[in-house]
Amino acid sequence: MNSLKSISGLTAATLVVAIISMLYQFILSGILLPSEFAIFSLSLSVVLISGYPAIGMSNEFTRRVKLGEEYRSGRFNKSGFLGIILVISFFSAALSFFLFSSWITTAIVASVVCIGLFSNTTNGWWIGKMKFAEFGIFSVFSSLLKLFIGVGIILIYPHGEYAIISYGIGFMALPMIALLWNRNEFLNDLSIIFQDFERLLSSAFAYIVLGFLMNQDILISSMLLPQILFEKYVYISLLTKSVLIVHGPIVAVMIPRLVESWNLDEGLEQISIQGTFRKYYVILAILTGAICLFGGVMLQEINTNWEKQISQFNFQLMVVYFMMVGLTLIDINILISKGMVTKEIIPKIICLLIPIFIFILLGERNDISEFVRFLLFLSFGQLIVSRFLFRTDLSRRG
């Protein structure tokens, strides 16, 4: 199966997952009060930020599975991997308690994060084996599971933190399917993840930074916007963030494809492959953004829990904002696919956070439109910083 066809298939499945996710969010926004929906949104951001190190490990795992026997030479370090899981789970618990001062919310968020760390690692195996069709189908199944169980929980307990439980249940689906359907093959490859601990840790840390980039708007808005504006802003953010759904399928196909290109005589062909993925991401992001814009406007018309004071212009700017964030994410994933994310390159990745602090120092923004415009400048600055810092690494052969 060629790259574009693989991306198309995974994107179609991911779009279905995104539609199910938007439907879930719509149902929640109809059942929960805005204050409870804000708790759900902030809790979900904690889960996503805490879970992103696992995606970094997953993408590194994809590279190793694709290399196969060539990578079975390192020393096992199982305790190191489990140590990462425990540290990240503790971080999510501490962050959750700081935000909510609730032991129940803290326990729920930390448990979901722990389950998600193992689940995202499993995803790397599906992609490394290039089982794109199976991965897409099972992802849709996992989302449906989350939807039905989540709605059932919220109808019984209409609280924002309880909606997060359904994500933990959904995260459990893919590892269980892998063990049930591909037990021997999966367990045989699983040992690869315990090798080359330093590189695995570097990929995990790189995705801590990317996790903040993907959710920086929620965290910054919770600090800078008044509560009533924050509750309206998260409504925009959760809908338009769906633009980033096309990032996952492209990265999933990109990593094994770039690993294959390592043995090419001409490095220019690898650069061409990178450009193809970036262009395909932009096209799909624009299409998804248009759907998000239409869906956002329609939801405002029929949702009785929200005042109709969010302009279409803000939706449009947020679509562009998340599209530029996605381009920055692709740059880092190209480096992971080349095996270049090591402790030496981590300081460069951390530099992507510098524009966030500059943004916060600009002061409080009491208007959503003004806040969104500043976010646009923030993402543009981060993309420029990314291209400047990694221009040599991105053009180098793996």
Short mmCIF file of C-alpha atoms in Angstrom, two decimals:
data_model
loop_
_atom_site.label_atom_id
_atom_site.label_comp_id
_atom_site.label_asym_id
_atom_site.label_seq_id
_atom_site.Cartn_x
_atom_site.Cartn_y
_atom_site.Cartn_z
CA MET A 1 0.00 0.00 0.00
CA ASN A 2 1.49 3.38 -1.00
CA SER A 3 1.96 6.22 1.46
CA LEU A 4 -0.87 8.46 0.28
CA LYS A 5 -3.36 5.58 0.24
CA SER A 6 -2.27 4.57 3.75
CA ILE A 7 -2.64 8.15 4.98
CA SER A 8 -6.07 8.39 3.32
CA GLY A 9 -7.27 5.21 4.99
CA LEU A 10 -5.96 6.18 8.42
CA THR A 11 -7.27 9.72 8.01
CA ALA A 12 -10.73 8.40 7.15
CA ALA A 13 -10.68 6.26 10.30
CA THR A 14 -9.34 9.15 12.34
CA LEU A 15 -12.04 11.46 10.98
CA VAL A 16 -14.63 8.95 12.17
CA VAL A 17 -12.90 8.92 15.57
CA ALA A 18 -12.94 12.74 15.57
CA ILE A 19 -16.64 12.86 14.69
CA ILE A 20 -17.38 10.45 17.52
CA SER A 21 -15.24 12.61 19.83
CA MET A 22 -17.06 15.80 18.75
CA LEU A 23 -20.40 14.03 19.27
CA TYR A 24 -19.24 13.02 22.75
CA GLN A 25 -18.20 16.61 23.52
CA PHE A 26 -21.50 17.91 22.17
CA ILE A 27 -23.49 15.51 24.35
CA LEU A 28 -21.38 16.46 27.37
CA SER A 29 -21.84 20.18 26.72
CA GLY A 30 -25.59 19.56 26.62
CA ILE A 31 -25.68 17.59 29.87
CA LEU A 32 -23.02 19.38 31.89
CA LEU A 33 -23.15 22.96 33.06
CA PRO A 34 -20.45 25.22 31.55
CA SER A 35 -18.49 25.12 34.84
CA GLU A 36 -18.53 21.29 34.83
CA PHE A 37 -17.62 21.22 31.11
CA ALA A 38 -14.63 23.44 31.92
CA ILE A 39 -13.54 20.88 34.56
CA PHE A 40 -13.82 18.15 31.92
CA SER A 41 -11.79 20.20 29.43
CA LEU A 42 -9.03 21.01 31.91
CA SER A 43 -8.90 17.39 33.14
CA LEU A 44 -8.64 16.19 29.55
CA SER A 45 -5.75 18.61 28.96
CA VAL A 46 -3.93 17.11 31.95
CA VAL A 47 -4.50 13.61 30.54
CA LEU A 48 -3.25 14.66 27.10
CA ILE A 49 -0.20 16.52 28.37
CA SER A 50 0.74 13.68 30.72
CA GLY A 51 0.14 11.08 28.02
CA TYR A 52 2.22 12.69 25.31
CA PRO A 53 5.53 11.23 26.54
CA ALA A 54 4.03 7.83 25.72
CA ILE A 55 3.37 8.98 22.15
CA GLY A 56 7.04 9.92 21.87
CA MET A 57 8.00 6.45 23.10
CA SER A 58 5.40 4.99 20.76
CA ASN A 59 6.90 6.72 17.72
CA GLU A 60 10.37 5.58 18.76
CA PHE A 61 8.92 2.07 19.20
CA THR A 62 7.49 2.30 15.67
CA ARG A 63 10.99 3.01 14.34
CA ARG A 64 12.43 0.04 16.22
CA VAL A 65 9.72 -2.41 15.14
CA LYS A 66 10.21 -1.31 11.54
CA LEU A 67 13.97 -1.94 11.83
CA GLY A 68 13.15 -5.40 13.24
CA GLU A 69 16.10 -7.69 13.87
CA GLU A 70 18.56 -4.86 13.19
CA TYR A 71 17.58 -3.35 16.53
CA ARG A 72 17.75 -6.49 18.68
CA SER A 73 21.23 -5.85 20.02
CA GLY A 74 20.85 -3.44 22.93
CA ARG A 75 20.73 -4.06 26.66
CA PHE A 76 17.31 -4.51 28.24
CA ASN A 77 16.21 -1.87 30.75
CA LYS A 78 12.68 -2.82 31.79
CA SER A 79 12.90 -0.95 35.10
CA GLY A 80 13.71 2.29 33.25
CA PHE A 81 10.55 2.05 31.17
CA LEU A 82 8.40 1.32 34.22
CA GLY A 83 10.10 4.23 36.00
CA ILE A 84 8.96 6.60 33.24
CA ILE A 85 5.38 5.34 33.67
CA LEU A 86 5.45 5.97 37.43
CA VAL A 87 7.03 9.43 37.18
CA ILE A 88 4.53 10.61 34.56
CA SER A 89 1.58 9.22 36.54
CA PHE A 90 2.81 11.02 39.66
CA PHE A 91 3.20 14.25 37.66
CA SER A 92 -0.37 14.00 36.38
CA ALA A 93 -1.65 13.43 39.92
CA ALA A 94 0.25 16.45 41.26
CA LEU A 95 -0.89 18.71 38.41
CA SER A 96 -4.49 17.56 38.78
CA PHE A 97 -4.51 18.18 42.53
CA PHE A 98 -2.98 21.62 42.00
CA LEU A 99 -5.72 22.55 39.54
CA PHE A 100 -8.73 21.04 41.32
CA SER A 101 -7.75 20.30 44.96
CA SER A 102 -9.86 17.16 44.68
CA TRP A 103 -8.58 13.69 45.55
CA ILE A 104 -11.31 12.03 43.44
CA THR A 105 -10.36 14.01 40.32
CA THR A 106 -6.68 13.42 41.03
CA ALA A 107 -7.17 9.64 41.31
CA ILE A 108 -9.27 9.48 38.13
CA VAL A 109 -6.84 11.54 36.04
CA ALA A 110 -3.74 9.66 37.29
CA SER A 111 -5.33 6.26 36.62
CA VAL A 112 -6.38 7.23 33.09
CA VAL A 113 -2.89 8.58 32.38
CA CYS A 114 -1.25 5.34 33.57
CA ILE A 115 -3.50 3.22 31.33
CA GLY A 116 -2.98 5.58 28.40
CA LEU A 117 0.81 5.30 28.65
CA PHE A 118 0.66 1.56 27.96
CA SER A 119 -1.99 2.03 25.27
CA ASN A 120 0.02 4.59 23.27
CA THR A 121 3.04 2.30 23.41
CA THR A 122 0.91 -0.44 21.88
CA ASN A 123 -0.03 1.94 19.05
CA GLY A 124 3.63 2.06 18.05
CA TRP A 125 3.58 -1.67 17.43
CA TRP A 126 0.55 -1.51 15.12
CA ILE A 127 2.18 1.23 13.05
CA GLY A 128 5.65 -0.33 13.05
CA LYS A 129 4.13 -3.50 11.64
CA MET A 130 2.31 -1.27 9.11
CA LYS A 131 -1.04 -2.73 10.17
CA PHE A 132 -2.71 0.55 9.21
CA ALA A 133 -6.14 -0.88 8.37
CA GLU A 134 -6.39 -2.88 11.59
CA PHE A 135 -5.20 0.09 13.64
CA GLY A 136 -7.82 2.35 12.07
CA ILE A 137 -10.67 -0.11 12.63
CA PHE A 138 -9.70 -0.80 16.23
CA SER A 139 -9.33 2.94 16.93
CA VAL A 140 -12.93 3.48 15.78
CA PHE A 141 -14.06 0.63 18.02
CA SER A 142 -12.19 2.17 20.96
CA SER A 143 -13.89 5.54 20.37
CA LEU A 144 -17.35 3.98 20.21
CA LEU A 145 -16.61 2.23 23.48
CA LYS A 146 -15.61 5.55 25.03
CA LEU A 147 -18.77 7.25 23.71
CA PHE A 148 -21.35 4.77 24.97
CA ILE A 149 -19.72 4.11 28.32
CA GLY A 150 -18.98 7.80 28.86
CA VAL A 151 -22.53 8.93 28.15
CA GLY A 152 -23.83 6.26 30.49
CA ILE A 153 -21.54 7.44 33.29
CA ILE A 154 -22.44 11.12 32.81
CA LEU A 155 -26.17 10.42 32.79
CA ILE A 156 -25.73 8.83 36.21
CA TYR A 157 -23.06 11.20 37.58
CA PRO A 158 -23.20 14.57 35.73
CA HIS A 159 -19.74 15.77 36.81
CA GLY A 160 -16.86 16.82 34.56
CA GLU A 161 -14.21 14.59 36.13
CA TYR A 162 -16.30 11.41 35.70
CA ALA A 163 -16.37 11.91 31.93
CA ILE A 164 -12.62 11.21 31.91
CA ILE A 165 -13.17 7.63 33.11
CA SER A 166 -14.44 6.67 29.65
CA TYR A 167 -11.05 7.64 28.14
CA GLY A 168 -9.32 5.13 30.39
CA ILE A 169 -11.72 2.40 29.26
CA GLY A 170 -11.12 3.36 25.62
CA PHE A 171 -7.34 3.27 26.12
CA MET A 172 -7.55 -0.34 27.29
CA ALA A 173 -9.06 -1.58 24.03
CA LEU A 174 -6.01 -1.60 21.71
CA PRO A 175 -3.58 -3.42 24.07
CA MET A 176 -6.23 -6.06 24.78
CA ILE A 177 -6.89 -6.58 21.05
CA ALA A 178 -3.15 -6.83 20.34
CA LEU A 179 -2.75 -9.53 22.98
CA LEU A 180 -5.88 -11.37 21.84
CA TRP A 181 -5.28 -11.39 18.08
CA ASN A 182 -1.48 -11.16 17.73
CA ARG A 183 -0.23 -12.48 21.04
CA ASN A 184 2.98 -14.24 19.93
CA GLU A 185 4.03 -11.60 17.40
CA PHE A 186 3.24 -8.75 19.79
CA LEU A 187 5.08 -10.25 22.77
CA ASN A 188 8.07 -11.09 20.58
CA ASP A 189 8.45 -7.46 19.52
CA LEU A 190 7.63 -5.96 22.90
CA SER A 191 11.14 -6.52 24.24
CA ILE A 192 12.50 -3.97 21.76
CA ILE A 193 11.01 -1.13 23.75
CA PHE A 194 13.25 -1.91 26.72
CA GLN A 195 16.45 -1.28 24.73
CA ASP A 196 18.42 1.96 24.27
CA PHE A 197 16.80 3.59 27.29
CA GLU A 198 18.50 6.97 26.76
CA ARG A 199 16.96 7.45 23.30
CA LEU A 200 13.58 6.25 24.56
CA LEU A 201 13.72 8.75 27.42
CA SER A 202 14.71 11.53 25.00
CA SER A 203 11.72 10.80 22.75
CA ALA A 204 9.43 10.75 25.79
CA PHE A 205 10.78 14.10 27.00
CA ALA A 206 10.46 15.61 23.50
CA TYR A 207 6.77 14.78 23.57
CA ILE A 208 6.35 16.44 26.95
CA VAL A 209 7.22 19.64 25.10
CA LEU A 210 4.87 18.75 22.22
CA GLY A 211 2.11 17.96 24.71
CA PHE A 212 2.40 21.48 26.09
CA LEU A 213 2.38 22.90 22.55
CA MET A 214 -0.85 21.09 21.68
CA ASN A 215 -2.58 22.19 24.87
CA GLN A 216 -0.81 25.46 25.61
CA ASP A 217 -3.89 27.50 24.70
CA ILE A 218 -6.01 25.84 27.39
CA LEU A 219 -3.39 26.27 30.08
CA ILE A 220 -2.63 29.89 29.15
CA SER A 221 -6.31 30.82 28.90
CA SER A 222 -6.96 29.32 32.36
CA MET A 223 -4.34 31.73 33.73
CA LEU A 224 -5.09 34.86 31.68
CA LEU A 225 -8.82 34.86 30.97
CA PRO A 226 -11.60 35.51 33.51
CA GLN A 227 -13.57 32.36 34.34
CA ILE A 228 -16.61 33.25 32.23
CA LEU A 229 -14.44 33.89 29.16
CA PHE A 230 -12.36 30.79 29.84
CA GLU A 231 -15.48 28.64 29.79
CA LYS A 232 -16.41 30.09 26.38
CA TYR A 233 -12.89 29.78 25.04
CA VAL A 234 -12.57 26.05 25.82
CA TYR A 235 -15.69 25.56 23.71
CA ILE A 236 -13.84 27.02 20.70
CA SER A 237 -10.63 25.18 21.47
CA LEU A 238 -12.07 21.68 21.85
CA LEU A 239 -13.91 21.95 18.54
CA THR A 240 -11.14 23.50 16.43
CA LYS A 241 -8.45 21.29 17.98
CA SER A 242 -9.91 18.56 15.78
CA VAL A 243 -7.69 20.03 13.04
CA LEU A 244 -4.82 18.19 14.72
CA ILE A 245 -6.51 14.83 14.12
CA VAL A 246 -4.86 14.67 10.69
CA HIS A 247 -1.45 14.95 12.34
CA GLY A 248 -1.67 11.44 13.81
CA PRO A 249 -2.29 9.46 10.60
CA ILE A 250 0.41 11.34 8.70
CA VAL A 251 2.99 10.72 11.42
CA ALA A 252 1.90 7.07 11.62
CA VAL A 253 2.72 6.49 7.96
CA MET A 254 5.66 8.93 7.88
CA ILE A 255 7.84 7.17 10.46
CA PRO A 256 8.03 3.70 8.84
CA ARG A 257 8.27 5.31 5.38
CA LEU A 258 11.24 7.47 6.39
CA VAL A 259 12.90 4.51 8.12
CA GLU A 260 12.64 2.64 4.81
CA SER A 261 14.33 5.53 3.01
CA TRP A 262 17.49 5.35 5.15
CA ASN A 263 19.18 3.06 2.63
CA LEU A 264 18.52 5.36 -0.33
CA ASP A 265 21.62 6.66 -2.08
CA GLU A 266 20.14 10.13 -2.57
CA GLY A 267 19.26 12.13 0.53
CA LEU A 268 17.16 14.44 -1.67
CA GLU A 269 14.52 11.72 -2.01
CA GLN A 270 14.10 11.61 1.76
CA ILE A 271 13.65 15.41 1.82
CA SER A 272 11.03 15.05 -0.93
CA ILE A 273 9.16 12.49 1.19
CA GLN A 274 9.17 14.92 4.12
CA GLY A 275 7.76 17.69 1.91
CA THR A 276 5.02 15.38 0.65
CA PHE A 277 3.86 14.63 4.18
CA ARG A 278 3.84 18.32 5.13
CA LYS A 279 1.79 19.26 2.05
CA TYR A 280 -0.66 16.43 2.64
CA TYR A 281 -1.09 17.56 6.24
CA VAL A 282 -1.90 21.14 5.18
CA ILE A 283 -4.50 19.99 2.64
CA LEU A 284 -6.23 17.68 5.11
CA ALA A 285 -6.01 20.27 7.90
CA ILE A 286 -7.76 22.88 5.73
CA LEU A 287 -10.52 20.39 4.89
CA THR A 288 -10.92 19.36 8.52
CA GLY A 289 -10.83 23.02 9.58
CA ALA A 290 -13.74 23.82 7.28
CA ILE A 291 -15.74 20.99 8.83
CA CYS A 292 -14.85 22.23 12.32
CA LEU A 293 -15.96 25.75 11.44
CA PHE A 294 -19.30 24.56 10.11
CA GLY A 295 -19.81 22.21 13.05
CA GLY A 296 -18.95 24.90 15.57
CA VAL A 297 -21.46 27.34 14.15
CA MET A 298 -24.18 24.68 14.03
CA LEU A 299 -23.52 23.62 17.62
CA GLN A 300 -23.97 27.17 18.81
CA GLU A 301 -27.36 27.33 17.12
CA ILE A 302 -28.77 24.22 18.79
CA ASN A 303 -26.90 24.02 22.11
CA THR A 304 -28.93 25.65 24.89
CA ASN A 305 -26.14 25.65 27.50
CA TRP A 306 -23.98 28.18 25.66
CA GLU A 307 -24.57 31.85 24.84
CA LYS A 308 -24.28 32.64 21.13
CA GLN A 309 -21.42 35.12 21.47
CA ILE A 310 -18.53 33.31 19.77
CA SER A 311 -17.80 34.79 16.34
CA GLN A 312 -17.00 32.75 13.24
CA PHE A 313 -13.82 34.80 12.88
CA ASN A 314 -12.49 33.36 16.14
CA PHE A 315 -13.19 29.84 14.89
CA GLN A 316 -11.30 30.60 11.66
CA LEU A 317 -8.26 31.96 13.47
CA MET A 318 -8.16 28.95 15.80
CA VAL A 319 -8.21 26.61 12.80
CA VAL A 320 -5.11 28.35 11.42
CA TYR A 321 -3.51 28.33 14.87
CA PHE A 322 -3.82 24.56 15.29
CA MET A 323 -2.69 23.97 11.69
CA MET A 324 0.62 25.76 12.41
CA VAL A 325 1.00 23.85 15.69
CA GLY A 326 0.64 20.64 13.67
CA LEU A 327 3.44 21.66 11.29
CA THR A 328 5.75 22.15 14.27
CA LEU A 329 4.80 18.69 15.57
CA ILE A 330 5.65 17.13 12.21
CA ASP A 331 9.15 18.66 12.31
CA ILE A 332 9.89 16.94 15.64
CA ASN A 333 8.45 13.62 14.44
CA ILE A 334 10.71 13.70 11.40
CA LEU A 335 13.66 13.85 13.80
CA ILE A 336 12.24 10.92 15.80
CA SER A 337 11.80 8.87 12.64
CA LYS A 338 15.48 9.48 11.83
CA GLY A 339 16.57 8.43 15.31
CA MET A 340 18.03 11.89 15.96
CA VAL A 341 16.13 12.76 19.13
CA THR A 342 18.81 12.29 21.79
CA LYS A 343 19.78 14.19 24.93
CA GLU A 344 21.93 16.52 22.80
CA ILE A 345 18.95 17.81 20.82
CA ILE A 346 16.58 18.19 23.80
CA PRO A 347 17.73 21.78 24.62
CA LYS A 348 16.68 22.84 21.11
CA ILE A 349 13.23 21.33 21.59
CA ILE A 350 12.84 23.08 24.94
CA CYS A 351 13.45 26.39 23.14
CA LEU A 352 10.03 25.95 21.52
CA LEU A 353 8.53 26.80 24.91
CA ILE A 354 10.21 30.22 25.12
CA PRO A 355 7.48 32.00 23.08
CA ILE A 356 4.91 30.77 25.65
CA PHE A 357 6.57 32.69 28.47
CA ILE A 358 6.83 35.79 26.28
CA PHE A 359 3.12 35.43 25.54
CA ILE A 360 2.20 35.15 29.23
CA LEU A 361 4.33 38.18 30.11
CA LEU A 362 2.26 40.28 27.70
CA GLY A 363 -0.41 40.39 30.39
CA GLU A 364 -4.06 39.53 30.87
CA ARG A 365 -6.36 39.42 27.84
CA ASN A 366 -9.97 40.24 28.71
CA ASP A 367 -11.30 39.72 25.21
CA ILE A 368 -11.48 36.34 23.43
CA SER A 369 -10.83 37.81 19.98
CA GLU A 370 -7.68 39.54 21.18
CA PHE A 371 -6.53 36.39 22.97
CA VAL A 372 -7.03 34.28 19.84
CA ARG A 373 -5.07 36.74 17.69
CA PHE A 374 -2.14 36.55 20.10
CA LEU A 375 -2.30 32.75 19.96
CA LEU A 376 -1.90 32.98 16.20
CA PHE A 377 1.31 34.98 16.61
CA LEU A 378 2.48 32.48 19.23
CA SER A 379 2.12 29.45 16.93
CA PHE A 380 3.75 31.29 14.03
CA GLY A 381 6.71 32.18 16.25
CA GLN A 382 7.08 28.57 17.39
CA LEU A 383 7.04 27.31 13.80
CA ILE A 384 9.76 29.79 12.82
CA VAL A 385 11.86 28.81 15.85
CA SER A 386 11.44 25.13 14.90
CA ARG A 387 12.58 25.64 11.31
CA PHE A 388 15.55 27.78 12.44
CA LEU A 389 16.77 25.36 15.12
CA PHE A 390 16.32 22.13 13.15
CA ARG A 391 17.01 23.27 9.58
CA THR A 392 20.21 21.20 9.39
CA ASP A 393 18.79 18.13 11.16
CA LEU A 394 15.63 18.09 9.04
CA SER A 395 17.65 18.01 5.81
CA ARG A 396 20.12 15.40 7.03
CA ARG A 397 19.75 11.75 6.09
CA GLY A 398 18.74 9.36 8.88
#
